[in-house]
Short mmCIF file of C-alpha atoms and ligand atoms in Angstrom, two decimals:
data_model
loop_
_atom_site.label_atom_id
_atom_site.label_comp_id
_atom_site.label_asym_id
_atom_site.label_seq_id
_atom_site.Cartn_x
_atom_site.Cartn_y
_atom_site.Cartn_z
CA MET A 1084 147.01 158.45 55.55
CA ILE A 1085 145.90 158.50 59.18
CA THR A 1086 143.18 161.08 59.89
CA ARG A 1087 142.40 162.58 63.28
CA LYS A 1088 138.82 163.61 63.89
CA ASN A 1089 137.88 167.07 65.18
CA PRO A 1090 135.18 167.49 67.87
CA ASP A 1091 132.47 168.07 65.26
CA GLU A 1092 133.39 164.87 63.43
CA LEU A 1093 133.63 162.94 66.69
CA ALA A 1094 130.09 164.06 67.54
CA LYS A 1095 128.84 162.55 64.27
CA MET A 1096 130.73 159.33 64.94
CA ARG A 1097 129.23 159.22 68.44
CA ARG A 1098 125.77 159.34 66.85
CA ALA A 1099 126.71 156.63 64.34
CA GLY A 1100 128.01 154.54 67.23
CA ARG A 1101 124.76 154.91 69.07
CA VAL A 1102 122.77 153.76 66.02
CA VAL A 1103 125.01 150.70 65.73
CA ALA A 1104 124.72 149.88 69.44
CA GLU A 1105 120.92 150.16 69.36
CA THR A 1106 120.70 148.10 66.17
CA ILE A 1107 122.87 145.35 67.61
CA ALA A 1108 120.72 145.30 70.75
CA ALA A 1109 117.55 144.94 68.64
CA VAL A 1110 118.98 142.13 66.51
CA ALA A 1111 120.44 140.36 69.58
CA ALA A 1112 117.00 140.41 71.20
CA ALA A 1113 115.57 138.63 68.14
CA VAL A 1114 118.19 135.86 68.08
CA ARG A 1115 116.59 132.48 68.82
CA PRO A 1116 116.58 128.96 67.40
CA GLY A 1117 114.54 128.90 64.18
CA ILE A 1118 115.14 132.44 62.96
CA THR A 1119 117.04 132.96 59.70
CA THR A 1120 120.01 135.22 59.24
CA GLY A 1121 118.03 136.96 56.49
CA GLU A 1122 115.26 137.85 58.95
CA LEU A 1123 117.86 139.32 61.32
CA ASP A 1124 119.28 141.37 58.44
CA THR A 1125 115.83 142.82 57.72
CA ILE A 1126 115.52 143.86 61.38
CA ALA A 1127 118.95 145.51 61.28
CA GLU A 1128 118.23 147.52 58.14
CA HIS A 1129 114.93 148.76 59.60
CA GLU A 1130 116.60 149.78 62.88
CA ILE A 1131 119.36 151.70 61.08
CA ARG A 1132 117.13 153.48 58.56
CA SER A 1133 114.44 154.33 61.14
CA ARG A 1134 117.14 156.33 62.95
CA GLY A 1135 117.95 158.29 59.80
CA ALA A 1136 121.23 156.46 59.26
CA VAL A 1137 122.53 154.35 56.37
CA PRO A 1138 123.96 150.81 56.56
CA SER A 1139 127.76 150.87 56.12
CA PHE A 1140 128.09 147.39 54.67
CA LEU A 1141 125.27 147.33 52.09
CA GLY A 1142 127.02 147.75 48.74
CA TYR A 1143 130.48 147.96 50.29
CA ARG A 1144 132.63 146.34 47.57
CA GLY A 1145 129.37 144.74 46.48
CA PHE A 1146 128.38 143.23 49.84
CA PRO A 1147 124.65 142.42 49.46
CA ALA A 1148 123.32 142.96 53.01
CA THR A 1149 123.16 145.29 56.02
CA ILE A 1150 124.93 143.03 58.53
CA CYS A 1151 127.45 140.23 58.39
CA THR A 1152 126.13 137.03 59.97
CA SER A 1153 128.65 134.27 60.74
CA ILE A 1154 127.88 131.00 62.50
CA ASN A 1155 130.14 128.58 64.43
CA HIS A 1156 133.33 127.98 62.35
CA GLU A 1157 132.54 131.02 60.18
CA ILE A 1158 134.80 133.78 61.49
CA VAL A 1159 133.56 136.95 59.77
CA HIS A 1160 131.79 138.37 56.68
CA GLY A 1161 129.04 135.73 56.37
CA ILE A 1162 126.17 136.80 54.11
CA PRO A 1163 122.64 136.79 55.61
CA GLY A 1164 120.12 134.56 53.86
CA ARG A 1165 118.19 131.35 54.43
CA LYS A 1166 120.47 129.89 57.09
CA VAL A 1167 118.51 129.00 60.22
CA LEU A 1168 119.97 129.45 63.71
CA SER A 1169 119.93 126.34 65.91
CA GLU A 1170 120.20 125.72 69.63
CA GLY A 1171 123.88 125.65 70.61
CA ASP A 1172 125.14 127.79 67.71
CA LEU A 1173 127.64 130.61 68.08
CA PHE A 1174 126.16 133.53 66.17
CA LYS A 1175 128.30 136.51 65.17
CA LEU A 1176 126.73 139.74 64.12
CA ASP A 1177 128.77 142.58 62.62
CA CYS A 1178 127.11 145.93 61.96
CA GLY A 1179 128.09 149.37 60.67
CA ALA A 1180 126.11 152.59 60.17
CA ILE A 1181 126.75 155.99 58.61
CA VAL A 1182 125.57 159.28 60.12
CA GLU A 1183 126.33 162.48 58.17
CA GLY A 1184 129.11 160.73 56.28
CA PHE A 1185 130.80 159.06 59.27
CA HIS A 1186 130.87 155.35 60.02
CA ALA A 1187 130.81 153.34 63.23
CA ASP A 1188 131.49 149.59 63.30
CA SER A 1189 130.81 146.98 65.97
CA ALA A 1190 130.38 143.23 66.35
CA VAL A 1191 129.21 140.77 68.99
CA THR A 1192 129.05 137.01 69.45
CA ILE A 1193 125.76 135.68 70.77
CA PRO A 1194 125.07 132.15 72.05
CA VAL A 1195 121.91 130.69 70.51
CA GLY A 1196 120.15 129.11 73.47
CA GLU A 1197 122.56 127.07 75.54
CA VAL A 1198 126.06 126.47 74.14
CA ALA A 1199 128.82 124.08 75.18
CA PRO A 1200 130.97 125.25 78.14
CA GLU A 1201 134.05 125.63 75.93
CA LEU A 1202 132.09 127.97 73.65
CA SER A 1203 130.91 130.05 76.61
CA LYS A 1204 134.56 130.36 77.59
CA LEU A 1205 135.46 131.36 74.02
CA ILE A 1206 132.81 134.11 74.00
CA GLU A 1207 133.83 135.41 77.44
CA THR A 1208 137.53 135.35 76.56
CA THR A 1209 137.11 137.15 73.23
CA GLU A 1210 135.05 139.94 74.78
CA ARG A 1211 137.57 140.25 77.63
CA ALA A 1212 140.40 140.39 75.06
CA LEU A 1213 138.62 143.25 73.27
CA TRP A 1214 138.28 145.19 76.53
CA ALA A 1215 141.93 144.54 77.42
CA GLY A 1216 142.80 146.13 74.07
CA ILE A 1217 140.44 149.06 74.67
CA GLU A 1218 142.15 149.71 78.03
CA GLU A 1219 145.38 150.42 76.10
CA VAL A 1220 143.75 153.17 73.98
CA ARG A 1221 145.57 155.99 75.73
CA VAL A 1222 147.50 159.00 74.47
CA GLY A 1223 151.19 158.09 74.35
CA ASN A 1224 150.61 154.35 74.08
CA ARG A 1225 151.41 152.64 70.79
CA LEU A 1226 149.34 150.48 68.49
CA GLY A 1227 151.35 147.42 69.52
CA ASP A 1228 150.18 147.83 73.12
CA ILE A 1229 146.62 147.13 71.96
CA GLY A 1230 147.43 144.03 69.94
CA HIS A 1231 149.67 142.67 72.66
CA ALA A 1232 146.95 143.05 75.30
CA VAL A 1233 144.37 141.31 73.09
CA GLN A 1234 146.72 138.46 72.21
CA THR A 1235 147.80 137.94 75.83
CA VAL A 1236 144.21 137.40 76.99
CA ALA A 1237 143.18 135.17 74.06
CA GLU A 1238 146.26 132.95 74.05
CA GLY A 1239 146.34 132.92 77.85
CA ALA A 1240 143.02 131.06 77.74
CA GLY A 1241 144.42 128.52 75.26
CA PHE A 1242 142.80 129.96 72.13
CA SER A 1243 144.36 131.35 68.94
CA VAL A 1244 144.14 134.82 67.37
CA VAL A 1245 143.36 135.26 63.67
CA ARG A 1246 146.18 137.08 61.85
CA GLU A 1247 144.79 137.51 58.32
CA TYR A 1248 142.01 139.90 59.35
CA VAL A 1249 142.57 142.85 61.66
CA GLY A 1250 140.96 146.01 63.03
CA HIS A 1251 141.27 149.38 61.31
CA GLY A 1252 140.93 153.11 61.48
CA VAL A 1253 137.35 154.30 60.94
CA GLY A 1254 135.79 157.65 59.98
CA ARG A 1255 134.63 158.97 56.60
CA ALA A 1256 135.57 155.54 55.28
CA LEU A 1257 134.60 152.26 56.91
CA HIS A 1258 138.18 151.06 56.66
CA GLU A 1259 140.90 153.66 57.13
CA GLU A 1260 144.54 153.57 58.14
CA PRO A 1261 146.03 152.28 60.36
CA PRO A 1262 145.52 148.50 60.46
CA VAL A 1263 144.93 147.43 64.08
CA PRO A 1264 146.28 143.88 64.60
CA ASN A 1265 145.05 141.72 67.46
CA TYR A 1266 148.59 140.57 68.14
CA GLY A 1267 152.04 142.08 68.34
CA ASP A 1268 154.75 143.53 70.51
CA PRO A 1269 154.10 146.18 73.15
CA SER A 1270 155.66 149.62 72.63
CA ARG A 1271 155.78 149.10 68.83
CA GLY A 1272 153.84 150.83 66.06
CA ILE A 1273 152.41 154.32 65.76
CA ARG A 1274 151.74 156.48 68.79
CA LEU A 1275 148.09 156.98 69.74
CA GLU A 1276 147.07 160.64 69.50
CA PRO A 1277 143.82 162.42 70.40
CA GLY A 1278 141.27 162.26 67.57
CA LEU A 1279 142.42 158.90 66.24
CA VAL A 1280 139.42 156.56 65.96
CA ILE A 1281 139.95 152.82 65.52
CA ALA A 1282 137.88 149.67 65.36
CA ILE A 1283 139.39 146.97 67.55
CA GLU A 1284 138.02 143.56 66.60
CA PRO A 1285 139.60 140.36 67.91
CA MET A 1286 138.67 137.14 66.07
CA VAL A 1287 139.56 134.22 68.34
CA ASN A 1288 139.49 130.51 67.43
CA VAL A 1289 139.20 127.38 69.57
CA GLY A 1290 141.69 125.63 67.27
CA GLY A 1291 144.31 126.99 64.89
CA LYS A 1292 144.55 130.59 63.70
CA GLU A 1293 144.50 129.74 59.97
CA THR A 1294 141.59 130.92 57.81
CA VAL A 1295 139.99 130.01 54.47
CA LEU A 1296 137.89 132.29 52.23
CA LEU A 1297 134.84 130.48 50.83
CA GLU A 1298 133.82 130.56 47.16
CA ASP A 1299 131.13 133.19 47.79
CA GLY A 1300 134.08 135.61 48.02
CA TRP A 1301 133.05 136.85 51.48
CA THR A 1302 132.65 134.20 54.18
CA VAL A 1303 135.86 133.56 56.13
CA VAL A 1304 136.03 130.25 58.03
CA THR A 1305 138.56 128.52 60.25
CA GLU A 1306 140.75 126.13 58.29
CA ASP A 1307 140.36 123.37 60.89
CA GLY A 1308 136.60 123.81 61.30
CA SER A 1309 136.89 124.93 64.93
CA HIS A 1310 134.53 127.53 66.36
CA SER A 1311 135.40 131.23 66.30
CA ALA A 1312 134.21 134.30 68.24
CA HIS A 1313 134.37 137.99 67.29
CA PHE A 1314 133.79 141.20 69.22
CA GLU A 1315 134.36 144.75 67.96
CA HIS A 1316 134.02 148.31 69.16
CA THR A 1317 134.76 151.66 67.55
CA VAL A 1318 136.99 153.56 69.99
CA ALA A 1319 138.21 157.16 70.01
CA VAL A 1320 141.51 158.22 71.57
CA THR A 1321 140.80 161.14 73.91
CA PRO A 1322 142.98 162.93 76.47
CA GLU A 1323 140.81 161.30 79.14
CA GLY A 1324 141.35 157.78 77.76
CA PRO A 1325 139.33 155.51 75.48
CA GLU A 1326 135.84 156.58 74.43
CA VAL A 1327 133.89 153.55 73.19
CA LEU A 1328 131.57 155.07 70.59
CA THR A 1329 129.58 151.85 70.03
CA ALA A 1330 129.00 150.96 73.69
CA PRO A 1331 125.31 151.14 74.66
CA ALA A 1332 126.16 152.13 78.24
CA ALA A 1333 128.07 155.18 77.01
CA HIS A 1334 124.88 156.95 75.97
MG1 MG B 1522 132.73 145.24 61.91
MG1 MG B 1523 135.58 146.46 61.48
#
């Protein structure tokens, strides 16, 4: 079932989005060679709870932490712990928060110190692909317009788009209908209507698009070991166009 949010619910999601944006900014500021992913998780939980919100991921299907931390060839859903960030790493941080029962969900890829030029290009391309998708979040457009825009940017730069994990509706549940693929045909899929809120989250690989789930049951990696980048925003469809609920500049 696809739910459309009323103005009152959208206001709560806007506040959840702001908590997520501020938390991501705080964690990003702490990223440096030598810090552990567990330390970054502690920062994130403090930032979320100090704003009166609740982490979305902690306990979600048994996930043991506040944020997902994925490094280099890890695509998404890495578990924070003793892993230490090193100069040249690609660090991905995924974060969700709940305010008055409503979730917001966002992710960024952060270079640790200086990274190889190809990885800078991967980060820039993946973020640009996300924003190309966001630009299509307009009343009357279809879901396929978003995926097509994302895919065109990512593949146009010579990278591949992960198929096995996709974006999603978001609201009272972290993951709601509809699935939001980062690929597809324009003018296909459901029509975008005001009040629909979706998380758009391209995962883009240097090498092939194939993925493998590790034995911890969470961490998803590229099959060929190539690096991967991930960006995500929670976006509301409004009559005026896309409203990016997790964008820091929007507040
Ligand atoms: Mg996320
Ligand atoms: Mg998500």
